[in-house]
mmCIF file of C-alpha atoms in Angstrom:
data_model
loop_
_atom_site.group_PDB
_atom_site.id
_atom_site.type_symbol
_atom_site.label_atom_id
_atom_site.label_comp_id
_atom_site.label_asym_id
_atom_site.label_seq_id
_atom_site.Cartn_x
_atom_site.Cartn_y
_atom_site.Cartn_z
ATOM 1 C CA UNK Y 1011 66.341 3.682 -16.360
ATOM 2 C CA UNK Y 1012 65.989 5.317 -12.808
ATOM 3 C CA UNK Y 1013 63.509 6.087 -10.514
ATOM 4 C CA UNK Y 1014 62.837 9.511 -8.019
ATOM 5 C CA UNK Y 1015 61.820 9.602 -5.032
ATOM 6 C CA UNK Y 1016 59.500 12.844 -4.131
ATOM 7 C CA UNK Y 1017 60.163 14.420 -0.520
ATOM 8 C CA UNK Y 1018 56.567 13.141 0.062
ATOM 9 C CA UNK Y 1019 58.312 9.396 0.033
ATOM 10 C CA UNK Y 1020 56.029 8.781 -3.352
ATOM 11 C CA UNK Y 1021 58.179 7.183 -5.842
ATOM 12 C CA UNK Y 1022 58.407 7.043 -9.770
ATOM 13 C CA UNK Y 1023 60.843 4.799 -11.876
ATOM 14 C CA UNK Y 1024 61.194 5.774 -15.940
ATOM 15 C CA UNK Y 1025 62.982 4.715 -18.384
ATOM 16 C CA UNK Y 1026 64.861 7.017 -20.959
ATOM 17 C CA UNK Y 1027 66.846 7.530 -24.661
ATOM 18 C CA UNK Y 1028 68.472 10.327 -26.089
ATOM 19 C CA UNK Y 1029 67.759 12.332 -22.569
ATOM 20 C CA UNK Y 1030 64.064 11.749 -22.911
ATOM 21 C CA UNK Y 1031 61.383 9.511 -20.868
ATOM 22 C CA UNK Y 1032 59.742 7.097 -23.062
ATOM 23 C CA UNK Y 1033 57.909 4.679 -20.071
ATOM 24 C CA UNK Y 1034 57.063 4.901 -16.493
ATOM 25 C CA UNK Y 1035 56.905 1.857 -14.218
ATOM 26 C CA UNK Y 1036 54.274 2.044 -12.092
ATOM 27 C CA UNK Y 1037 55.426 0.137 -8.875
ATOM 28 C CA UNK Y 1038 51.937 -0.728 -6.945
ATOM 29 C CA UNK Y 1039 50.559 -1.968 -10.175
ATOM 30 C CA UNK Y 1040 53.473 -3.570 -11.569
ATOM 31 C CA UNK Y 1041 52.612 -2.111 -15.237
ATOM 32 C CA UNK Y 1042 54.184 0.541 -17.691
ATOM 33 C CA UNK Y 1043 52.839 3.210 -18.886
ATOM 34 C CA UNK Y 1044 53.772 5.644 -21.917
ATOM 35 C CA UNK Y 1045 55.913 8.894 -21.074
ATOM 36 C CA UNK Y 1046 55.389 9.719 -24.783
ATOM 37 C CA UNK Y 1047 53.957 8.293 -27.755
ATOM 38 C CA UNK Y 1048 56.030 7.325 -30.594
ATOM 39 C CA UNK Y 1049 56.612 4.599 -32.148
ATOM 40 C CA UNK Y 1050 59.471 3.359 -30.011
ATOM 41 C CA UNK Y 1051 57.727 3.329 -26.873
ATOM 42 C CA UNK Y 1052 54.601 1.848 -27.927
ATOM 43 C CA UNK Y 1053 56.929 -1.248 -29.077
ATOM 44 C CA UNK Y 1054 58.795 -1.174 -26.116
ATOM 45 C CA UNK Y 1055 55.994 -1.013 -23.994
ATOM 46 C CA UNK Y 1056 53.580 -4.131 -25.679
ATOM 47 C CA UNK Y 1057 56.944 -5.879 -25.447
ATOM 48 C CA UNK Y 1058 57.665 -5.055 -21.350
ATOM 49 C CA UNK Y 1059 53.517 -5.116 -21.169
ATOM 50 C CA UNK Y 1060 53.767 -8.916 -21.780
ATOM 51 C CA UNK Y 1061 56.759 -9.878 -20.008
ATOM 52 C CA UNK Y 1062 55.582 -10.520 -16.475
ATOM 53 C CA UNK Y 1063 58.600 -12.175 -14.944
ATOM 54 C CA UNK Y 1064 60.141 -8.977 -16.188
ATOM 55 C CA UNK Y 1065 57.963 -6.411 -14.721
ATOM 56 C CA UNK Y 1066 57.842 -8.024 -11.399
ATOM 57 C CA UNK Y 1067 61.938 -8.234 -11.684
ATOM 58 C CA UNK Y 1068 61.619 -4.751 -12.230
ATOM 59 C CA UNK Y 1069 59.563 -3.954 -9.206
ATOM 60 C CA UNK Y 1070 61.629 -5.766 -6.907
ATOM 61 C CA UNK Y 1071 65.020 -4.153 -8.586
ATOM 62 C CA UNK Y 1072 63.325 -0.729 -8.004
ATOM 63 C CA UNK Y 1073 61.247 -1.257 -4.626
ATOM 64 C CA UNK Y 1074 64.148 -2.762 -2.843
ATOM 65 C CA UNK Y 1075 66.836 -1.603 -4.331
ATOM 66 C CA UNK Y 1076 66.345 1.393 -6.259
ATOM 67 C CA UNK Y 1077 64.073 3.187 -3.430
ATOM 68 C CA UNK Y 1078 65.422 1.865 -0.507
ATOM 69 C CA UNK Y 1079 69.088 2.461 -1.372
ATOM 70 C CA UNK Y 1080 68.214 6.286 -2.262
ATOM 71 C CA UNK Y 1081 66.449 6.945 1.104
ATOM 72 C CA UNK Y 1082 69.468 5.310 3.044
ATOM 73 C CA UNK Y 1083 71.791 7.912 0.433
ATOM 74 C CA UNK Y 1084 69.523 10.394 1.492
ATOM 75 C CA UNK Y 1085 69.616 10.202 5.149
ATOM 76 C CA UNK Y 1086 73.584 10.301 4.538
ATOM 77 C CA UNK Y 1087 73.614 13.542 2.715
ATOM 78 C CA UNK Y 1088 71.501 15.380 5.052
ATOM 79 C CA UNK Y 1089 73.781 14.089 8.143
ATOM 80 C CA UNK Y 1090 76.896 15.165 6.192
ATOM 81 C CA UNK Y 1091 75.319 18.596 5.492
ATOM 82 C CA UNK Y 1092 74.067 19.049 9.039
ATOM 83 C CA UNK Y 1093 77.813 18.177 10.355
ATOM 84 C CA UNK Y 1094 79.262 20.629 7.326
ATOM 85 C CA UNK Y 1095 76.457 23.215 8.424
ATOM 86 C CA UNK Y 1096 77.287 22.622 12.417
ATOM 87 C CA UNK Y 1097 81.217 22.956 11.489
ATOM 88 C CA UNK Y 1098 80.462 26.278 9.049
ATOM 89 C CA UNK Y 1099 78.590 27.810 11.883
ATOM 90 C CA UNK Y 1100 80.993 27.237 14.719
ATOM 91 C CA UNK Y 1101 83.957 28.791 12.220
ATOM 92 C CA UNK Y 1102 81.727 31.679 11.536
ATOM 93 C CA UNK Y 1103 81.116 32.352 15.352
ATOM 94 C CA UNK Y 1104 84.811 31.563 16.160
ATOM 95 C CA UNK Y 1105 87.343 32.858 13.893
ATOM 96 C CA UNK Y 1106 90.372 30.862 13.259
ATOM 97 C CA UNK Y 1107 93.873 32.796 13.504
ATOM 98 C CA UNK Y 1108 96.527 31.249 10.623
ATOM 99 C CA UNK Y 1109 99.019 29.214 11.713
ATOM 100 C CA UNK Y 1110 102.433 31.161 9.545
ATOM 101 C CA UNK Y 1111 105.440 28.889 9.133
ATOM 102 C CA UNK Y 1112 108.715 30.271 6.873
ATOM 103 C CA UNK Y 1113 111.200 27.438 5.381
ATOM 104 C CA UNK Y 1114 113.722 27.687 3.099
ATOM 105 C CA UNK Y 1115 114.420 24.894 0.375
ATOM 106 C CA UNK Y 1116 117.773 25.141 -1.802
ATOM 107 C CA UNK Y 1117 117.266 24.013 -5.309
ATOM 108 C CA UNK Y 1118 120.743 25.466 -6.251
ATOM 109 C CA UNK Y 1119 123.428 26.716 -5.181
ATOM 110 C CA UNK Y 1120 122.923 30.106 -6.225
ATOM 111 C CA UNK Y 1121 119.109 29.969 -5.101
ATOM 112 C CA UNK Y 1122 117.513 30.281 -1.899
ATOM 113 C CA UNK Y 1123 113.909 29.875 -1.824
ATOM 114 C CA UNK Y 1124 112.119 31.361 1.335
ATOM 115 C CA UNK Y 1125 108.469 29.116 1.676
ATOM 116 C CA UNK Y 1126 105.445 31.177 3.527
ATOM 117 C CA UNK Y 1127 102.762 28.702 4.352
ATOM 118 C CA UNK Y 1128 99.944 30.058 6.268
ATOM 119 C CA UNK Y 1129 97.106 27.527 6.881
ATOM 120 C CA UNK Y 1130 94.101 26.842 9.088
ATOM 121 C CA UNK Y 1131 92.652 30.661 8.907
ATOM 122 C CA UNK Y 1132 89.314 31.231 8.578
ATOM 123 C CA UNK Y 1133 86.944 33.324 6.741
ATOM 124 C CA UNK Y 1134 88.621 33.261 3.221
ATOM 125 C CA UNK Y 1135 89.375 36.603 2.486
ATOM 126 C CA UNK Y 1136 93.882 37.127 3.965
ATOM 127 C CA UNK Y 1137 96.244 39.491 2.982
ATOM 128 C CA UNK Y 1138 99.749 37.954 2.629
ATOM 129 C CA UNK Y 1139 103.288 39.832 1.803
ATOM 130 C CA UNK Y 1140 106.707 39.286 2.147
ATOM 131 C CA UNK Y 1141 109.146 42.587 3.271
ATOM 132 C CA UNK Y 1142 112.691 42.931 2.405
ATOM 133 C CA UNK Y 1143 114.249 45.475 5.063
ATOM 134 C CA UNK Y 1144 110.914 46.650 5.860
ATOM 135 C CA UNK Y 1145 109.642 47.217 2.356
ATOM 136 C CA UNK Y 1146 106.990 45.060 0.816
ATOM 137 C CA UNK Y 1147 108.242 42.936 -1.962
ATOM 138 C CA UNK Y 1148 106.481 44.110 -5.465
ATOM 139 C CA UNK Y 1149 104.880 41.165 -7.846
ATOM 140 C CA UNK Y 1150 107.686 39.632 -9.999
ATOM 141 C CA UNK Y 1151 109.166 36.896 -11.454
ATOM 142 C CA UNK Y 1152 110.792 36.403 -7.826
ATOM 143 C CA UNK Y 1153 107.398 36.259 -6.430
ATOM 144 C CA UNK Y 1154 105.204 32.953 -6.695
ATOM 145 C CA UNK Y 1155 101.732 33.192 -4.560
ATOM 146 C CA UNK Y 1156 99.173 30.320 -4.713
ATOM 147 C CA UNK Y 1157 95.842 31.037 -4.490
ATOM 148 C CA UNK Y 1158 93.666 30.329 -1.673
ATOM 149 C CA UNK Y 1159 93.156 26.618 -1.162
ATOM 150 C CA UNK Y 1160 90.305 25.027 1.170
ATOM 151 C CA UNK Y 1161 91.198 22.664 4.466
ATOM 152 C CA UNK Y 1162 89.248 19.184 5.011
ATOM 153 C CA UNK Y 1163 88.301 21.147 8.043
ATOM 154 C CA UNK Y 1164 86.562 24.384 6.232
ATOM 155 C CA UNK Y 1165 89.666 26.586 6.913
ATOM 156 C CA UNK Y 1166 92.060 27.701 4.229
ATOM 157 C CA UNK Y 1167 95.786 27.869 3.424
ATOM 158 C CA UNK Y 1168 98.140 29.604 0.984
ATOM 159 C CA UNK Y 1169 101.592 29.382 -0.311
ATOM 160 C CA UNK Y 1170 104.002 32.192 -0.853
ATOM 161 C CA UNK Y 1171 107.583 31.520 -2.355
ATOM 162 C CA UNK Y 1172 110.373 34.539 -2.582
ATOM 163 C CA UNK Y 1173 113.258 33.497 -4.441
ATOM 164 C CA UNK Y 1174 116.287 35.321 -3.408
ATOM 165 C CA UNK Y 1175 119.938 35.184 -3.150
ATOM 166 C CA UNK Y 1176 122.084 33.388 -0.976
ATOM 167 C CA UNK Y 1177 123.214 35.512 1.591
ATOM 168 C CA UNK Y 1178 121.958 38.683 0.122
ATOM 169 C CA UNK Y 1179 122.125 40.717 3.496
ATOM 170 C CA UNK Y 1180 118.775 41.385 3.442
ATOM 171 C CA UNK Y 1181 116.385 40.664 6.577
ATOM 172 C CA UNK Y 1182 112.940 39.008 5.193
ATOM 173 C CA UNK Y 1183 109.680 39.172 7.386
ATOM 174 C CA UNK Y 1184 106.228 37.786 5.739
ATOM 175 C CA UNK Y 1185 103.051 39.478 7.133
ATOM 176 C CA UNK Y 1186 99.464 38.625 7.548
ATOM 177 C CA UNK Y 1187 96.574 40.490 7.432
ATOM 178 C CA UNK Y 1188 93.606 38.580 8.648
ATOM 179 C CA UNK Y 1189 90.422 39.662 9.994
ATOM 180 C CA UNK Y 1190 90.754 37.246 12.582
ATOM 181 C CA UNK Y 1191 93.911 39.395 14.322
ATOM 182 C CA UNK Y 1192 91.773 42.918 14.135
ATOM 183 C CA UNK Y 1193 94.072 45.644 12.976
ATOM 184 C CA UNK Y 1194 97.103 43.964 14.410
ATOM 185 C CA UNK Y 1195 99.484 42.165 11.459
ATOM 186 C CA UNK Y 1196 101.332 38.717 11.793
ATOM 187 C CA UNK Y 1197 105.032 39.368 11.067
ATOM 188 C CA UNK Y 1198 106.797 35.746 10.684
ATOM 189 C CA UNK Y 1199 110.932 36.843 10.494
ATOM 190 C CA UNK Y 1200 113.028 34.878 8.363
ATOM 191 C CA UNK Y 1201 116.339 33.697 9.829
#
């Protein structure tokens, strides 16, 4: 059972099984009507047809509850999408530069693990790399990159994790390439 409610503020409540409508409620009239006939709506329907205390349950359950409840759900969703719509707009007109932090966490001794974590940017679409001595580090095993994951706010963030050697001697920068810097990169040292 349901009901819809038309963006002309009409309203129609149904009943179902197996996916399909079987009987309409007609709310001004308190009566059903048949959605299709078979067998097992023209039983349910003498049955509901001579219930009264039923059908006027059911009006009540779908006037004030069923209708009532959806238009208050209704005004909710278009606020939220207005704010989201608002908050899209205002990213779109302002890009957001990424805020890059680089950590390191130690899960052995003989395992450094250098953490990128660029968040807040905004459109989508970064380019993220980690150099050794000025080179960029090829895909590998070494190499773990999330993938791009959204902010409560509408901005992004990613994850990059190079795995390296404890004092290695090598110098480690990660770089951003964002359309929100222009042509310019981010270069975040490490150590």
């Amino acid at each position: 059972a349901g009901c819809k409610l038309s963006p002309n503020s009409t309203a129609q409540t149904y009943m179902g099984y197996k996916g399909q409508d079987f009987l309409s409620f007609d709310t001004e009239n308190a009566s059903w009507t048949l959605s299709q006939d078979t067998n097992l709506s023209r039983y349910d329907w003498s049955v509901l047809q001579n219930y009264t205390t039923l059908s006027e349950l059911v009006e009540v359950l779908f006037n004030d509850i069923c209708f009532d409840d959806m238009k208050v759900l209704l005004n909710y969703r278009r606020a939220s999408l207005k704010r989201q719509d608002e908050t899209t707009q205002t990213l779109q007109q302002n890009q957001k530069l990424p805020v890059a932090t680089v950590f390191a966490r130690t899960p052995s001794l003989d395992q450094l693990l250098l953490v990128f974590h660029i968040t807040s940017f905004y459109p989508r679409p970064i380019s993220v790399a980690w150099l050794r001595d000025g080179c960029e580090v090829p895909p590998s095993s070494v190499l773990n990159t999330s993938t791009i994951l959204p902010n409560a706010d509408l901005t992004y963030q990613l994850r990059s994790i190079l795995a390296v050697a404890p004092h290695d001697g090598h110098s480690y920068v990660c770089r951003v390439r964002h359309r929100s810097l222009g042509t310019r990169s981010l270069l975040i040292p490490w150590g």
